Amino acid sequence: MVGQWEEEVDGQVVIRCYDERRDIIQMNRVEKSCEICHDDQTLLSTDSLGDPICRIRNSPLFTMLVAEVGNKLVGSIQGSVKPVEFYDKSVRVGYVLGLRVVPQYRRHGIGSILVRKLEEWFVSHNADYAYMATQKDNEASLGLFIGTLGYNVFRNPAILVNPVNPGGSLKLPSDIEIRMLKLKEAEPLYRRHVAATTEFFPGDIDKILRNKLSVGTWVASYKNDNIGSWAMLSVWDSSKVFKLRIKKAPLSYLLLTKVSNLFGKILSLFGLRSLPDLFNPFGFYFLYGVHAEGPLSGKLVRALCEHVHNMAASDDDGARKVVVVEVDGGSNGGDDDSLGRCIPHWKMLSCDDDMWCIKPLKCEEEMNGLSEFSKMCLRSKPRSSLFVDPRDL
């Protein structure tokens, strides 16, 4: 739901709920003026396929607020509320995303007004915490959320991106068995083995697994294994919701792409991979709920990732050109290296500077417990992983 709410803030700026019928054209202009720039060389464009709230539409409870000056939209913000496990407690969290202010209206406090109004909406829907994600080098975002609004850094996950080889499938290890789970198998497996060791595990994991965008869950094990090593993951198809496109990239990537495409057939003869075209709109498979147990589980995780790569490579429409996963820096409970070391990815396309920030929303916690909350966020839990909800992409 989006809602029907409006409030004049300072005589000029009006904050209200997004109205699809009257706002969709202007909202697309706002999005275009605020395209994501990760650094001085890479510009990432998002195609919402005509639906500005596509990124939150699959959440159980969501809204989008817009800032209006006169009859012109100058900013927007999106948010969703869901139940999760956080530091051994069942809580409700509000996720802040899609904060946009058109360039000529920045530095006028519109961004902070939008966040505060969204936080009020979170509280009205019984959220205990608000959280958001940004990059370590996004000084404007960090200054707003940490410096002004009182958020605390609590996780630094890495976004790992692996291009799909348009030329063919990868050969999987012959000693590994990969099986697709039924829904009635996947949910209890997640609750029994993942919930207790994973921060932000969703209380409604069943709804995620049953969502039309969730392709399925796979488990991998060794055919002859007396140790009990195993791994599992689920796959989310983002291409049906939105698409991405690289509009500007480092010269090295441009040259590598051109050479790869030119000599793709020759490269394949030597077992080398060509790069997909990421300068035209593309979708991706997102891997979520990645979990592994046992001393030899790293190889199983890699095999599962390569299995998903082959799924994307064999798609008739070729819409999914990369496989993406976001993992925390720590180990996932096994004796193997961290998950990031086991998951195949290209460093050139990946990002290790993601930063998650959080703050308590209840008044008594904000006033009396912020110091204790900060200590809680800084406590080290090396065996705890992080669940990245695919509905929050």
XYZ file of C-alpha atoms in Angstrom:
393
model
C 0.000 0.000 0.000
C 1.111 3.591 -0.645
C -1.444 5.525 1.378
C -3.296 8.842 1.322
C -1.458 11.351 3.489
C -0.250 14.916 3.012
C 1.453 17.531 5.206
C 2.807 21.001 4.502
C 6.196 21.302 6.215
C 7.438 24.882 5.952
C 5.011 26.752 3.762
C 6.793 25.727 0.576
C 7.563 22.005 0.755
C 4.660 19.552 0.944
C 5.379 15.940 1.947
C 2.692 13.497 0.868
C 2.144 9.941 -0.251
C 2.929 9.043 -3.825
C -0.114 9.038 -6.112
C 0.510 6.866 -9.135
C -2.088 8.553 -11.340
C -0.810 12.106 -10.891
C 2.891 11.524 -10.093
C 4.237 8.787 -12.338
C 5.523 11.038 -15.139
C 7.211 13.519 -12.787
C 8.595 10.676 -10.658
C 10.375 9.181 -13.658
C 12.016 12.589 -14.222
C 13.160 12.712 -10.592
C 14.700 9.240 -10.933
C 16.496 10.206 -14.126
C 17.992 13.321 -12.522
C 19.335 11.250 -9.602
C 20.976 8.326 -11.410
C 23.395 6.390 -9.230
C 27.063 7.241 -9.533
C 29.234 4.800 -7.532
C 32.448 6.693 -8.243
C 33.931 9.151 -10.702
C 34.003 6.587 -13.467
C 30.972 4.320 -13.111
C 27.391 5.482 -13.651
C 24.636 2.926 -13.064
C 21.189 3.563 -14.513
C 18.050 1.828 -13.199
C 15.088 1.107 -15.471
C 12.011 0.627 -13.251
C 10.020 -0.623 -16.252
C 7.485 2.151 -15.741
C 6.856 1.372 -12.068
C 8.577 3.811 -9.628
C 7.713 1.627 -6.609
C 8.887 -1.623 -8.194
C 11.638 -2.063 -5.563
C 9.198 -2.187 -2.640
C 6.061 -3.596 -4.218
C 6.860 -7.144 -3.050
C 7.311 -6.100 0.595
C 4.557 -6.972 3.087
C 3.993 -3.306 4.065
C 5.358 -0.333 2.141
C 4.952 3.309 1.248
C 6.512 6.010 -0.899
C 6.591 9.680 0.082
C 7.237 12.589 -2.278
C 8.331 16.177 -1.673
C 6.484 18.789 -3.685
C 7.215 22.485 -4.219
C 4.316 24.154 -5.942
C 3.192 21.541 -8.424
C 6.673 20.135 -8.968
C 8.048 16.942 -7.424
C 11.540 17.621 -6.092
C 12.233 14.522 -3.997
C 11.059 11.103 -2.887
C 11.741 8.301 -0.446
C 10.558 4.701 -0.115
C 10.200 2.428 2.871
C 8.961 -0.981 3.974
C 8.298 -2.711 7.292
C 8.888 -6.386 8.065
C 9.533 -8.772 10.993
C 13.140 -9.968 11.525
C 15.464 -11.472 14.123
C 17.900 -8.870 15.457
C 20.366 -9.572 18.287
C 18.349 -12.545 19.508
C 15.070 -10.612 19.509
C 12.022 -10.697 17.233
C 11.514 -7.095 16.104
C 9.945 -5.079 13.309
C 12.301 -3.020 11.154
C 11.675 -0.265 8.657
C 13.927 -0.178 5.612
C 14.777 3.240 4.142
C 15.614 3.271 0.453
C 15.335 5.328 -2.695
C 16.013 8.748 -1.123
C 16.064 11.209 -4.020
C 16.314 14.994 -4.154
C 16.759 16.661 -7.535
C 20.125 18.496 -7.706
C 18.808 22.078 -7.753
C 16.829 21.520 -4.524
C 19.590 19.870 -2.474
C 21.077 21.423 0.688
C 17.674 22.789 1.691
C 16.845 20.093 4.274
C 14.391 18.261 2.030
C 16.238 14.937 2.377
C 16.176 15.031 6.190
C 12.483 16.005 6.178
C 11.664 13.036 3.961
C 13.574 10.622 6.218
C 11.918 11.939 9.390
C 8.447 11.682 7.892
C 9.188 8.133 6.775
C 10.407 7.288 10.293
C 7.090 8.605 11.632
C 5.325 6.240 9.251
C 7.510 3.381 10.515
C 6.544 4.144 14.131
C 2.862 4.266 13.204
C 3.260 0.698 11.920
C 5.024 -0.536 15.083
C 8.578 -0.623 13.726
C 11.262 -0.879 16.422
C 14.206 0.158 14.234
C 14.933 1.925 10.954
C 17.883 0.928 8.776
C 19.403 1.872 5.455
C 22.312 0.969 3.172
C 24.845 3.225 1.510
C 28.492 3.255 0.383
C 31.449 4.117 2.603
C 32.491 6.942 0.282
C 29.006 8.523 0.067
C 29.812 11.470 2.307
C 26.457 13.202 1.775
C 24.477 10.106 2.770
C 26.669 9.349 5.800
C 26.543 12.977 6.904
C 22.747 12.934 6.790
C 22.019 9.562 8.376
C 24.900 9.293 10.867
C 25.762 12.940 11.456
C 22.256 14.415 11.502
C 19.732 11.636 12.065
C 21.577 9.478 14.614
C 22.043 6.209 12.737
C 24.797 3.740 13.732
C 26.917 1.603 11.408
C 26.338 -2.075 12.193
C 27.325 -4.121 9.122
C 29.680 -3.844 6.146
C 28.612 -6.492 3.632
C 30.108 -6.994 0.190
C 28.158 -7.077 -3.072
C 29.671 -9.759 -5.308
C 28.878 -9.740 -9.020
C 29.668 -12.541 -11.448
C 29.011 -12.051 -15.193
C 27.106 -14.747 -17.039
C 29.051 -16.307 -19.875
C 26.856 -15.835 -22.951
C 28.793 -18.554 -24.697
C 27.840 -21.563 -22.587
C 27.669 -23.399 -19.293
C 30.329 -24.096 -16.681
C 31.326 -27.640 -15.878
C 30.266 -28.618 -12.372
C 32.293 -30.967 -10.131
C 31.324 -34.602 -10.658
C 31.544 -35.448 -6.938
C 28.816 -32.951 -5.959
C 25.084 -33.518 -6.050
C 22.745 -30.520 -6.438
C 19.049 -30.885 -5.751
C 16.158 -28.435 -5.931
C 14.085 -28.381 -2.738
C 10.326 -28.284 -2.519
C 8.808 -25.325 -0.668
C 7.769 -27.566 2.210
C 11.435 -28.644 2.535
C 13.072 -25.227 2.131
C 11.182 -23.281 4.808
C 11.864 -25.627 7.770
C 15.493 -25.991 6.665
C 15.946 -22.227 6.805
C 14.202 -21.907 10.155
C 16.122 -24.813 11.703
C 19.636 -24.090 10.404
C 19.781 -20.433 9.347
C 17.554 -18.422 11.684
C 19.643 -18.990 14.829
C 22.955 -17.889 13.256
C 21.762 -15.133 10.931
C 21.072 -11.471 11.688
C 17.976 -9.971 10.076
C 16.493 -13.382 9.339
C 12.933 -12.607 8.164
C 10.033 -13.870 10.225
C 8.046 -14.253 6.997
C 10.613 -16.395 5.140
C 7.708 -18.501 3.883
C 6.300 -15.504 1.985
C 9.670 -14.802 0.380
C 10.072 -18.394 -0.771
C 6.516 -18.419 -2.172
C 6.869 -15.105 -3.993
C 6.505 -15.316 -7.770
C 9.992 -13.808 -8.178
C 11.638 -16.541 -6.100
C 12.849 -19.103 -8.628
C 13.625 -21.849 -6.110
C 15.982 -23.212 -3.456
C 18.859 -25.618 -4.102
C 21.005 -27.697 -1.767
C 24.412 -29.176 -2.562
C 26.237 -32.064 -0.904
C 29.015 -34.528 -1.694
C 27.953 -37.845 -3.154
C 30.276 -39.701 -0.795
C 30.616 -37.677 2.378
C 30.802 -38.996 5.910
C 31.443 -35.552 7.404
C 28.082 -33.994 6.577
C 29.141 -30.902 4.645
C 26.322 -29.181 2.777
C 25.254 -25.800 1.409
C 22.058 -24.136 0.258
C 20.826 -20.958 -1.416
C 17.728 -19.493 -3.016
C 17.393 -17.508 -6.243
C 15.410 -14.327 -6.921
C 14.727 -13.096 -10.461
C 15.103 -9.310 -10.471
C 14.674 -9.021 -14.241
C 10.886 -9.121 -13.851
C 10.938 -6.061 -11.574
C 13.640 -3.701 -12.859
C 16.712 -3.644 -15.068
C 20.139 -2.035 -14.793
C 22.476 -0.494 -17.324
C 26.031 0.808 -17.088
C 26.064 4.206 -18.760
C 29.706 5.017 -18.025
C 32.521 2.708 -16.965
C 36.315 2.629 -16.520
C 38.295 2.461 -19.748
C 39.745 -0.905 -18.715
C 36.267 -2.429 -18.569
C 35.292 -0.930 -21.927
C 38.388 -2.361 -23.598
C 37.966 -5.745 -21.912
C 34.348 -5.946 -23.056
C 35.177 -5.108 -26.656
C 38.058 -7.585 -26.815
C 36.010 -10.263 -25.084
C 33.100 -9.866 -27.485
C 35.373 -9.766 -30.510
C 37.261 -12.904 -29.595
C 34.515 -14.680 -27.630
C 34.552 -17.858 -29.696
C 38.321 -18.111 -29.555
C 38.355 -17.520 -25.801
C 35.852 -20.318 -25.259
C 38.206 -22.809 -26.907
C 40.727 -22.101 -24.148
C 38.134 -22.270 -21.371
C 38.069 -18.492 -20.938
C 34.874 -16.500 -20.489
C 33.549 -13.626 -22.544
C 31.714 -10.718 -20.920
C 28.019 -9.977 -21.383
C 26.871 -6.628 -22.748
C 26.095 -4.534 -19.662
C 25.670 -1.275 -21.577
C 22.142 -2.239 -22.578
C 19.396 -2.901 -19.955
C 19.942 -6.214 -18.158
C 18.443 -8.189 -15.306
C 20.159 -10.445 -12.803
C 19.683 -13.417 -10.516
C 20.097 -12.511 -6.864
C 21.246 -15.246 -4.487
C 19.780 -15.028 -0.989
C 19.816 -17.212 2.104
C 23.287 -18.551 1.272
C 24.220 -20.975 4.044
C 26.918 -23.618 4.439
C 27.961 -26.122 7.087
C 30.901 -28.489 7.343
C 34.656 -28.289 6.746
C 34.365 -28.792 2.969
C 31.350 -26.554 2.362
C 33.199 -23.825 0.444
C 33.412 -25.957 -2.696
C 29.693 -26.687 -2.388
C 28.850 -22.978 -2.272
C 30.902 -22.392 -5.397
C 29.156 -25.264 -7.177
C 25.739 -23.825 -6.308
C 26.762 -20.419 -7.666
C 28.012 -21.999 -10.876
C 24.744 -23.940 -11.127
C 22.822 -20.642 -11.020
C 25.210 -19.211 -13.605
C 24.299 -22.093 -15.900
C 20.602 -21.433 -15.301
C 21.074 -17.832 -16.458
C 23.276 -18.861 -19.401
C 20.627 -21.292 -20.645
C 17.727 -18.820 -20.438
C 16.146 -18.357 -23.838
C 15.676 -14.606 -23.443
C 19.192 -13.974 -22.091
C 17.800 -11.301 -19.758
C 19.902 -12.233 -16.706
C 23.437 -11.198 -17.500
C 24.995 -11.290 -14.035
C 24.596 -13.257 -10.802
C 24.652 -11.112 -7.645
C 24.984 -11.991 -3.958
C 25.487 -9.819 -0.879
C 27.309 -11.414 2.037
C 28.733 -10.261 5.337
C 32.485 -10.326 5.847
C 32.431 -13.044 8.503
C 32.311 -16.787 8.236
C 29.006 -18.584 7.916
C 29.454 -21.048 10.715
C 31.614 -23.563 8.901
C 35.352 -24.159 9.105
C 35.886 -23.010 5.553
C 36.973 -19.539 4.462
C 34.437 -16.745 4.484
C 31.616 -17.004 1.993
C 33.072 -14.149 -0.013
C 36.128 -16.269 -0.819
C 33.970 -19.168 -1.981
C 31.589 -17.246 -4.225
C 32.831 -16.694 -7.799
C 32.837 -13.003 -8.710
C 34.680 -10.361 -10.682
C 36.349 -7.746 -8.494
C 35.983 -5.190 -11.284
C 32.186 -5.466 -11.085
C 31.843 -6.065 -7.336
C 31.625 -3.683 -4.408
C 33.102 -4.168 -0.933
C 32.193 -0.747 0.484
C 28.531 -1.296 1.322
C 27.521 0.059 4.725
C 24.349 -0.728 6.693
C 23.215 1.792 9.315
C 20.469 1.462 11.928
C 18.751 3.458 14.698
C 16.107 2.711 17.350
C 12.735 4.373 16.752
C 10.976 4.052 20.116
C 11.222 7.317 22.053
C 12.437 5.765 25.306
C 15.215 3.903 23.475
C 16.283 7.010 21.560
C 16.566 9.076 24.739
C 17.834 6.550 27.259
C 19.287 3.598 25.429
C 21.254 4.969 22.496
C 24.602 4.444 24.235
C 23.734 0.850 25.073
C 22.404 0.361 21.566
C 25.688 1.598 20.099
C 27.601 -0.890 22.242
C 25.290 -3.670 21.061
C 25.950 -2.813 17.424
C 29.709 -2.827 17.983
C 29.804 -6.245 19.654
C 31.609 -8.820 17.552
C 29.673 -11.913 16.518
C 32.061 -13.624 14.079
C 29.896 -16.666 13.547
C 26.802 -14.675 12.671
C 25.929 -14.055 9.014
C 23.570 -11.515 7.508
C 20.323 -12.252 5.653
C 19.794 -9.865 2.760
C 16.097 -9.801 1.901
C 15.647 -9.923 -1.893
C 12.564 -7.715 -1.532
C 14.924 -4.905 -0.451
C 16.974 -4.784 -3.657
